[in-house]
């Protein structure tokens, strides 16, 4: 068979599919999401041992905390799964689970976790006194210009609720997890962030800064999704 008309046809069909996607109604998109959520929920059966059925994760004092995934942006979550897979985010707990998923399955589980409501964090207890919490709040909201530490909110958005697909929500995330990530950027085991944006900030922070922002952020509530 002559290949040319065939590839030409499939090109046309591809273009038609693109047009279709562009004009697809919100109802059709919602249906697509519903199907992805269903598939993602099944694929997530192996994840909830750590990330929990409500996607809230768990803080493990003295151990490796499991992050909350509930309500987090889908594209951010997929980027992280790919980073575990390719090793730019080097983590022994997540590597095997990222290897189990292909790109489509990653998107399905990400859509599923994104669809879960934010867990309530109003009663979270943290390892910090008032002075340390105040220091944390100052760094998150205003930064420390003398040390070139840009405020966290300038990228993570008002209330640190996240902005778009690149800047994740970090309000109400687990204290131990936030601290661990900042240390991972310092020691270079996490280096998948665009343009070293987080690495260059983390390397300017000392242990007290890290403890302070982690504790303060953990006590905030995740409230909004873009
Ligand atoms: C054995 C426990 C465990 C299981 C099971 C597990 N995870 Fe994780 N997950 C972790 C830990 C620990 C981290 C934090 C790793 C780090 O510090 O970098 C993490 C981090 C993540 C992150 C990054 C979150 C963020 O905010 O950047 C994603 C996404 C994720 N896991 C998805 C999954 C999915 C999807 C599955 C199932 C296919 C899964 N995990 C199964 C322990 C687990
Ligand atoms: C210049 C922009 C910028 C600033 C300022 C910034 N961040 Fe980030 N942050 C990012 C980006 C981008 C990511 C996503 C990195 C990735 O894709 O892996 C991120 C990710 C994170 C994560 C990982 C979240 C997760 O779920 O794993 C934490 C924790 C974090 N930032 C904390 C902070 C704290 C605390 C501050 C303030 C001291 C701060 N960030 C300031 C850009 C910024």
Short mmCIF file of C-alpha atoms and ligand atoms in Angstrom, two decimals:
data_model
loop_
_atom_site.label_atom_id
_atom_site.label_comp_id
_atom_site.label_asym_id
_atom_site.label_seq_id
_atom_site.Cartn_x
_atom_site.Cartn_y
_atom_site.Cartn_z
CA UNK A 1 0.00 0.00 0.00
CA UNK A 2 1.14 3.48 -0.79
CA UNK A 3 2.08 5.02 2.52
CA UNK A 4 1.70 8.62 1.56
CA UNK A 5 -2.08 9.05 1.45
CA UNK A 6 -2.29 7.06 4.65
CA UNK A 7 0.07 9.29 6.61
CA UNK A 8 -1.60 12.26 5.03
CA UNK A 9 -4.95 10.96 6.20
CA UNK A 10 -3.74 10.37 9.72
CA UNK A 11 -2.28 13.87 9.71
CA UNK A 12 -5.68 15.21 8.79
CA UNK A 13 -7.32 13.12 11.45
CA UNK A 14 -4.81 14.40 13.97
CA UNK A 15 -5.63 17.96 13.02
CA UNK A 16 -9.34 17.19 13.31
CA UNK A 17 -8.78 15.71 16.75
CA UNK A 18 -6.93 18.85 17.81
CA UNK A 19 -9.79 21.04 16.63
CA UNK A 20 -12.22 18.78 18.45
CA UNK A 21 -10.25 19.04 21.68
CA UNK A 22 -10.14 22.81 21.34
CA UNK A 23 -13.90 23.12 21.03
CA UNK A 24 -14.80 20.36 23.46
CA UNK A 25 -17.46 21.50 25.91
CA UNK A 26 -16.72 21.74 29.63
CA UNK A 27 -19.16 18.89 30.15
CA UNK A 28 -17.13 16.65 27.86
CA UNK A 29 -13.94 17.62 29.67
CA UNK A 30 -15.55 16.85 33.01
CA UNK A 31 -16.50 13.45 31.65
CA UNK A 32 -12.90 12.88 30.57
CA UNK A 33 -11.72 13.79 34.04
CA UNK A 34 -14.30 11.47 35.61
CA UNK A 35 -12.92 8.56 33.57
CA UNK A 36 -9.33 9.48 34.45
CA UNK A 37 -10.24 9.76 38.13
CA UNK A 38 -11.74 6.28 38.03
CA UNK A 39 -8.62 4.81 36.38
CA UNK A 40 -6.36 6.82 38.66
CA UNK A 41 -8.17 5.62 41.75
CA UNK A 42 -7.47 2.02 40.78
CA UNK A 43 -3.83 2.72 40.00
CA UNK A 44 -3.51 4.55 43.33
CA UNK A 45 -4.33 1.42 45.34
CA UNK A 46 -0.61 0.83 45.82
CA UNK A 47 0.05 4.46 46.71
CA UNK A 48 -2.35 4.88 49.61
CA UNK A 49 -0.30 2.62 51.89
CA UNK A 50 1.85 5.70 52.34
CA UNK A 51 -0.06 8.64 50.89
CA UNK A 52 -3.27 7.48 52.65
CA UNK A 53 -6.74 6.98 51.23
CA UNK A 54 -7.59 10.68 51.58
CA UNK A 55 -4.31 11.65 49.90
CA UNK A 56 -3.30 13.45 53.09
CA UNK A 57 -0.01 11.63 53.57
CA UNK A 58 1.47 11.40 57.02
CA UNK A 59 4.04 13.12 59.15
CA UNK A 60 6.49 10.62 60.61
CA UNK A 61 8.55 12.13 63.40
CA UNK A 62 12.17 11.17 62.94
CA UNK A 63 11.38 9.32 59.72
CA UNK A 64 10.65 10.08 56.08
CA UNK A 65 7.31 11.89 55.95
CA UNK A 66 4.82 11.02 53.24
CA UNK A 67 3.63 14.17 51.49
CA UNK A 68 0.02 15.21 51.04
CA UNK A 69 -0.92 14.81 47.39
CA UNK A 70 -4.61 15.73 47.78
CA UNK A 71 -5.52 18.90 45.89
CA UNK A 72 -2.05 19.33 44.38
CA UNK A 73 -1.83 20.43 40.74
CA UNK A 74 -1.88 17.47 38.33
CA UNK A 75 0.95 18.67 36.08
CA UNK A 76 3.17 19.32 39.07
CA UNK A 77 2.50 15.78 40.34
CA UNK A 78 3.26 14.23 36.95
CA UNK A 79 6.51 16.22 36.73
CA UNK A 80 7.54 14.82 40.11
CA UNK A 81 6.74 11.23 39.13
CA UNK A 82 8.86 11.65 35.99
CA UNK A 83 11.66 13.12 38.06
CA UNK A 84 11.65 10.13 40.43
CA UNK A 85 11.76 7.87 37.39
CA UNK A 86 14.67 9.65 35.69
CA UNK A 87 16.53 10.18 38.97
CA UNK A 88 16.66 14.00 38.96
CA UNK A 89 14.70 13.60 42.16
CA UNK A 90 16.58 10.82 43.86
CA UNK A 91 14.39 8.97 46.33
CA UNK A 92 14.55 5.32 47.20
CA UNK A 93 10.93 5.09 48.44
CA UNK A 94 9.39 6.60 45.32
CA UNK A 95 11.68 5.26 42.59
CA UNK A 96 10.01 1.82 42.36
CA UNK A 97 6.49 3.28 42.29
CA UNK A 98 7.36 5.80 39.60
CA UNK A 99 8.83 2.94 37.53
CA UNK A 100 5.48 1.12 37.65
CA UNK A 101 3.68 3.91 35.82
CA UNK A 102 3.76 4.99 32.18
CA UNK A 103 3.01 8.59 31.19
CA UNK A 104 -0.74 8.02 30.82
CA UNK A 105 -1.01 6.23 34.16
CA UNK A 106 0.95 9.05 35.81
CA UNK A 107 -1.59 11.56 34.52
CA UNK A 108 -4.50 9.38 35.71
CA UNK A 109 -3.19 9.07 39.30
CA UNK A 110 -2.29 12.77 39.29
CA UNK A 111 -5.82 13.75 38.21
CA UNK A 112 -7.19 11.45 40.90
CA UNK A 113 -5.09 12.96 43.70
CA UNK A 114 -5.73 16.49 42.44
CA UNK A 115 -9.48 15.81 42.69
CA UNK A 116 -9.32 14.95 46.42
CA UNK A 117 -10.24 17.72 48.88
CA UNK A 118 -7.58 19.32 51.06
CA UNK A 119 -7.42 17.60 54.45
CA UNK A 120 -8.06 19.71 57.54
CA UNK A 121 -4.79 20.89 59.09
CA UNK A 122 -6.13 23.27 61.74
CA UNK A 123 -5.07 21.06 64.66
CA UNK A 124 -1.62 20.11 63.43
CA UNK A 125 1.05 20.31 66.12
CA UNK A 126 4.56 21.34 65.14
CA UNK A 127 8.01 21.35 66.64
CA UNK A 128 8.47 25.11 67.11
CA UNK A 129 7.90 27.81 69.74
CA UNK A 130 6.28 31.18 69.07
CA UNK A 131 9.56 32.93 68.23
CA UNK A 132 10.46 30.31 65.65
CA UNK A 133 6.97 30.41 64.13
CA UNK A 134 7.25 34.18 63.83
CA UNK A 135 10.57 33.82 62.05
CA UNK A 136 8.96 31.30 59.69
CA UNK A 137 6.05 33.58 58.92
CA UNK A 138 8.45 36.44 58.17
CA UNK A 139 10.46 34.36 55.71
CA UNK A 140 7.35 33.02 53.99
CA UNK A 141 5.62 36.39 53.67
CA UNK A 142 8.52 38.84 53.38
CA UNK A 143 11.75 36.89 52.92
CA UNK A 144 15.07 38.19 54.18
CA UNK A 145 16.60 40.56 51.67
CA UNK A 146 19.87 40.94 53.55
CA UNK A 147 20.51 37.28 52.79
CA UNK A 148 18.87 37.25 49.35
CA UNK A 149 16.12 34.94 50.55
CA UNK A 150 13.09 35.82 48.42
CA UNK A 151 9.73 35.43 50.17
CA UNK A 152 8.18 32.04 49.52
CA UNK A 153 4.90 33.70 48.60
CA UNK A 154 6.47 35.63 45.75
CA UNK A 155 6.54 32.33 43.85
CA UNK A 156 4.14 30.06 45.71
CA UNK A 157 1.45 32.74 45.60
CA UNK A 158 -0.79 34.41 48.19
CA UNK A 159 -1.14 32.13 51.21
CA UNK A 160 1.43 29.81 49.56
CA UNK A 161 -1.54 28.14 47.84
CA UNK A 162 0.38 27.52 44.62
CA UNK A 163 0.34 29.19 41.21
CA UNK A 164 -0.25 27.47 37.87
CA UNK A 165 1.50 24.20 37.08
CA UNK A 166 5.04 24.99 38.22
CA UNK A 167 4.65 26.47 41.69
CA UNK A 168 3.06 23.89 43.99
CA UNK A 169 0.79 24.50 46.93
CA UNK A 170 2.92 24.26 50.09
CA UNK A 171 0.45 25.49 52.75
CA UNK A 172 -0.57 22.75 55.15
CA UNK A 173 2.06 20.36 53.83
CA UNK A 174 3.77 18.20 56.47
CA UNK A 175 6.52 19.85 58.50
CA UNK A 176 9.00 16.98 58.21
CA UNK A 177 8.39 16.71 54.47
CA UNK A 178 8.96 20.41 53.77
CA UNK A 179 12.16 20.38 55.81
CA UNK A 180 13.36 17.24 54.02
CA UNK A 181 12.81 18.82 50.59
CA UNK A 182 14.77 21.96 51.49
CA UNK A 183 17.62 19.72 52.67
CA UNK A 184 17.40 17.62 49.52
CA UNK A 185 17.90 20.77 47.46
CA UNK A 186 20.84 21.70 49.64
CA UNK A 187 22.54 18.32 49.22
CA UNK A 188 21.62 18.07 45.52
CA UNK A 189 19.51 14.90 45.71
CA UNK A 190 16.53 16.90 44.39
CA UNK A 191 17.50 18.91 41.34
CA UNK A 192 14.50 18.73 39.02
CA UNK A 193 13.22 22.26 39.73
CA UNK A 194 13.06 24.66 36.79
CA UNK A 195 16.21 26.82 36.61
CA UNK A 196 17.39 25.81 40.09
CA UNK A 197 14.76 28.21 41.50
CA UNK A 198 14.39 26.25 44.74
CA UNK A 199 17.99 25.09 44.96
CA UNK A 200 19.32 28.63 45.00
CA UNK A 201 16.93 29.58 47.80
CA UNK A 202 17.43 26.45 49.89
CA UNK A 203 21.20 26.88 49.81
CA UNK A 204 20.83 30.32 51.42
CA UNK A 205 18.81 28.92 54.32
CA UNK A 206 20.25 27.66 57.60
CA UNK A 207 18.77 24.88 59.77
CA UNK A 208 16.84 27.35 61.90
CA UNK A 209 15.27 28.96 58.80
CA UNK A 210 14.27 25.54 57.50
CA UNK A 211 12.71 24.47 60.78
CA UNK A 212 10.89 27.80 61.02
CA UNK A 213 9.29 27.85 57.55
CA UNK A 214 8.43 24.15 57.70
CA UNK A 215 6.64 24.48 61.03
CA UNK A 216 4.81 27.66 60.08
CA UNK A 217 3.70 26.37 56.69
CA UNK A 218 2.50 23.07 58.20
CA UNK A 219 0.13 25.01 60.44
CA UNK A 220 -1.47 26.90 57.54
CA UNK A 221 -4.44 25.61 55.65
CA UNK A 222 -4.55 24.66 52.02
CA UNK A 223 -7.70 26.38 50.89
CA UNK A 224 -7.79 27.20 47.23
CA UNK A 225 -7.09 25.63 43.89
CA UNK A 226 -6.45 27.59 40.74
C1 LIG B 1 6.45 3.30 50.64
C2 LIG B 1 5.75 4.55 50.74
C3 LIG B 1 5.26 5.18 49.45
C4 LIG B 1 4.42 4.64 48.49
C5 LIG B 1 3.78 3.27 48.48
C6 LIG B 1 4.24 5.67 47.50
N1 LIG B 1 4.92 6.80 47.86
FE1 LIG B 1 4.92 8.59 46.85
N2 LIG B 1 6.20 9.36 48.23
C7 LIG B 1 6.73 8.68 49.31
C8 LIG B 1 7.73 9.50 49.94
C9 LIG B 1 8.56 9.13 51.17
C10 LIG B 1 7.79 10.70 49.22
C11 LIG B 1 8.72 11.89 49.48
C12 LIG B 1 10.04 11.61 48.80
C13 LIG B 1 11.04 12.70 48.96
O1 LIG B 1 11.34 13.08 50.10
O2 LIG B 1 11.51 13.21 47.95
C14 LIG B 1 6.81 10.58 48.15
C15 LIG B 1 6.56 11.58 47.21
C16 LIG B 1 5.64 11.48 46.19
C17 LIG B 1 5.34 12.53 45.24
C18 LIG B 1 5.92 13.93 45.22
C19 LIG B 1 4.96 14.86 45.92
C20 LIG B 1 5.36 16.29 45.94
O3 LIG B 1 4.66 17.07 46.58
O4 LIG B 1 6.36 16.66 45.31
C21 LIG B 1 4.41 12.02 44.38
C22 LIG B 1 3.77 12.75 43.21
C23 LIG B 1 4.12 10.66 44.79
N3 LIG B 1 4.88 10.37 45.89
C24 LIG B 1 3.21 9.83 44.16
C25 LIG B 1 3.02 8.49 44.47
C26 LIG B 1 2.21 7.59 43.70
C27 LIG B 1 1.39 8.00 42.48
C28 LIG B 1 2.31 6.37 44.29
C29 LIG B 1 1.69 5.06 43.84
C30 LIG B 1 1.89 4.67 42.47
C31 LIG B 1 3.18 6.52 45.46
N4 LIG B 1 3.61 7.82 45.52
C32 LIG B 1 3.51 5.50 46.34
C33 LIG B 1 6.36 7.42 49.73
C34 LIG B 1 5.56 6.54 49.03
C1 LIG B 2 11.86 31.86 42.77
C2 LIG B 2 10.65 31.10 42.98
C3 LIG B 2 10.50 30.34 44.29
C4 LIG B 2 10.62 30.87 45.57
C5 LIG B 2 10.97 32.28 45.99
C6 LIG B 2 10.33 29.76 46.46
N1 LIG B 2 10.02 28.64 45.75
FE1 LIG B 2 9.57 26.83 46.52
N2 LIG B 2 9.35 26.05 44.67
C7 LIG B 2 9.53 26.75 43.50
C8 LIG B 2 9.32 25.83 42.37
C9 LIG B 2 9.43 26.18 40.91
C10 LIG B 2 9.01 24.57 42.92
C11 LIG B 2 8.72 23.28 42.17
C12 LIG B 2 10.00 22.54 41.98
C13 LIG B 2 9.85 21.28 41.18
O1 LIG B 2 9.19 21.31 40.13
O2 LIG B 2 10.39 20.27 41.61
C14 LIG B 2 9.04 24.75 44.36
C15 LIG B 2 8.82 23.71 45.25
C16 LIG B 2 8.87 23.84 46.62
C17 LIG B 2 8.66 22.76 47.55
C18 LIG B 2 8.35 21.34 47.21
C19 LIG B 2 6.90 21.06 47.38
C20 LIG B 2 6.56 19.61 47.26
O3 LIG B 2 5.38 19.29 47.28
O4 LIG B 2 7.47 18.79 47.15
C21 LIG B 2 8.82 23.28 48.80
C22 LIG B 2 8.70 22.54 50.11
C23 LIG B 2 9.10 24.68 48.66
N3 LIG B 2 9.13 25.00 47.31
C24 LIG B 2 9.30 25.55 49.71
C25 LIG B 2 9.64 26.89 49.58
C26 LIG B 2 9.90 27.75 50.69
C27 LIG B 2 9.83 27.35 52.14
C28 LIG B 2 10.21 28.98 50.17
C29 LIG B 2 10.62 30.24 50.90
C30 LIG B 2 11.73 30.14 51.80
C31 LIG B 2 10.14 28.84 48.71
N4 LIG B 2 9.77 27.58 48.40
C32 LIG B 2 10.39 29.87 47.83
C33 LIG B 2 9.85 28.09 43.38
C34 LIG B 2 10.11 28.95 44.43
#
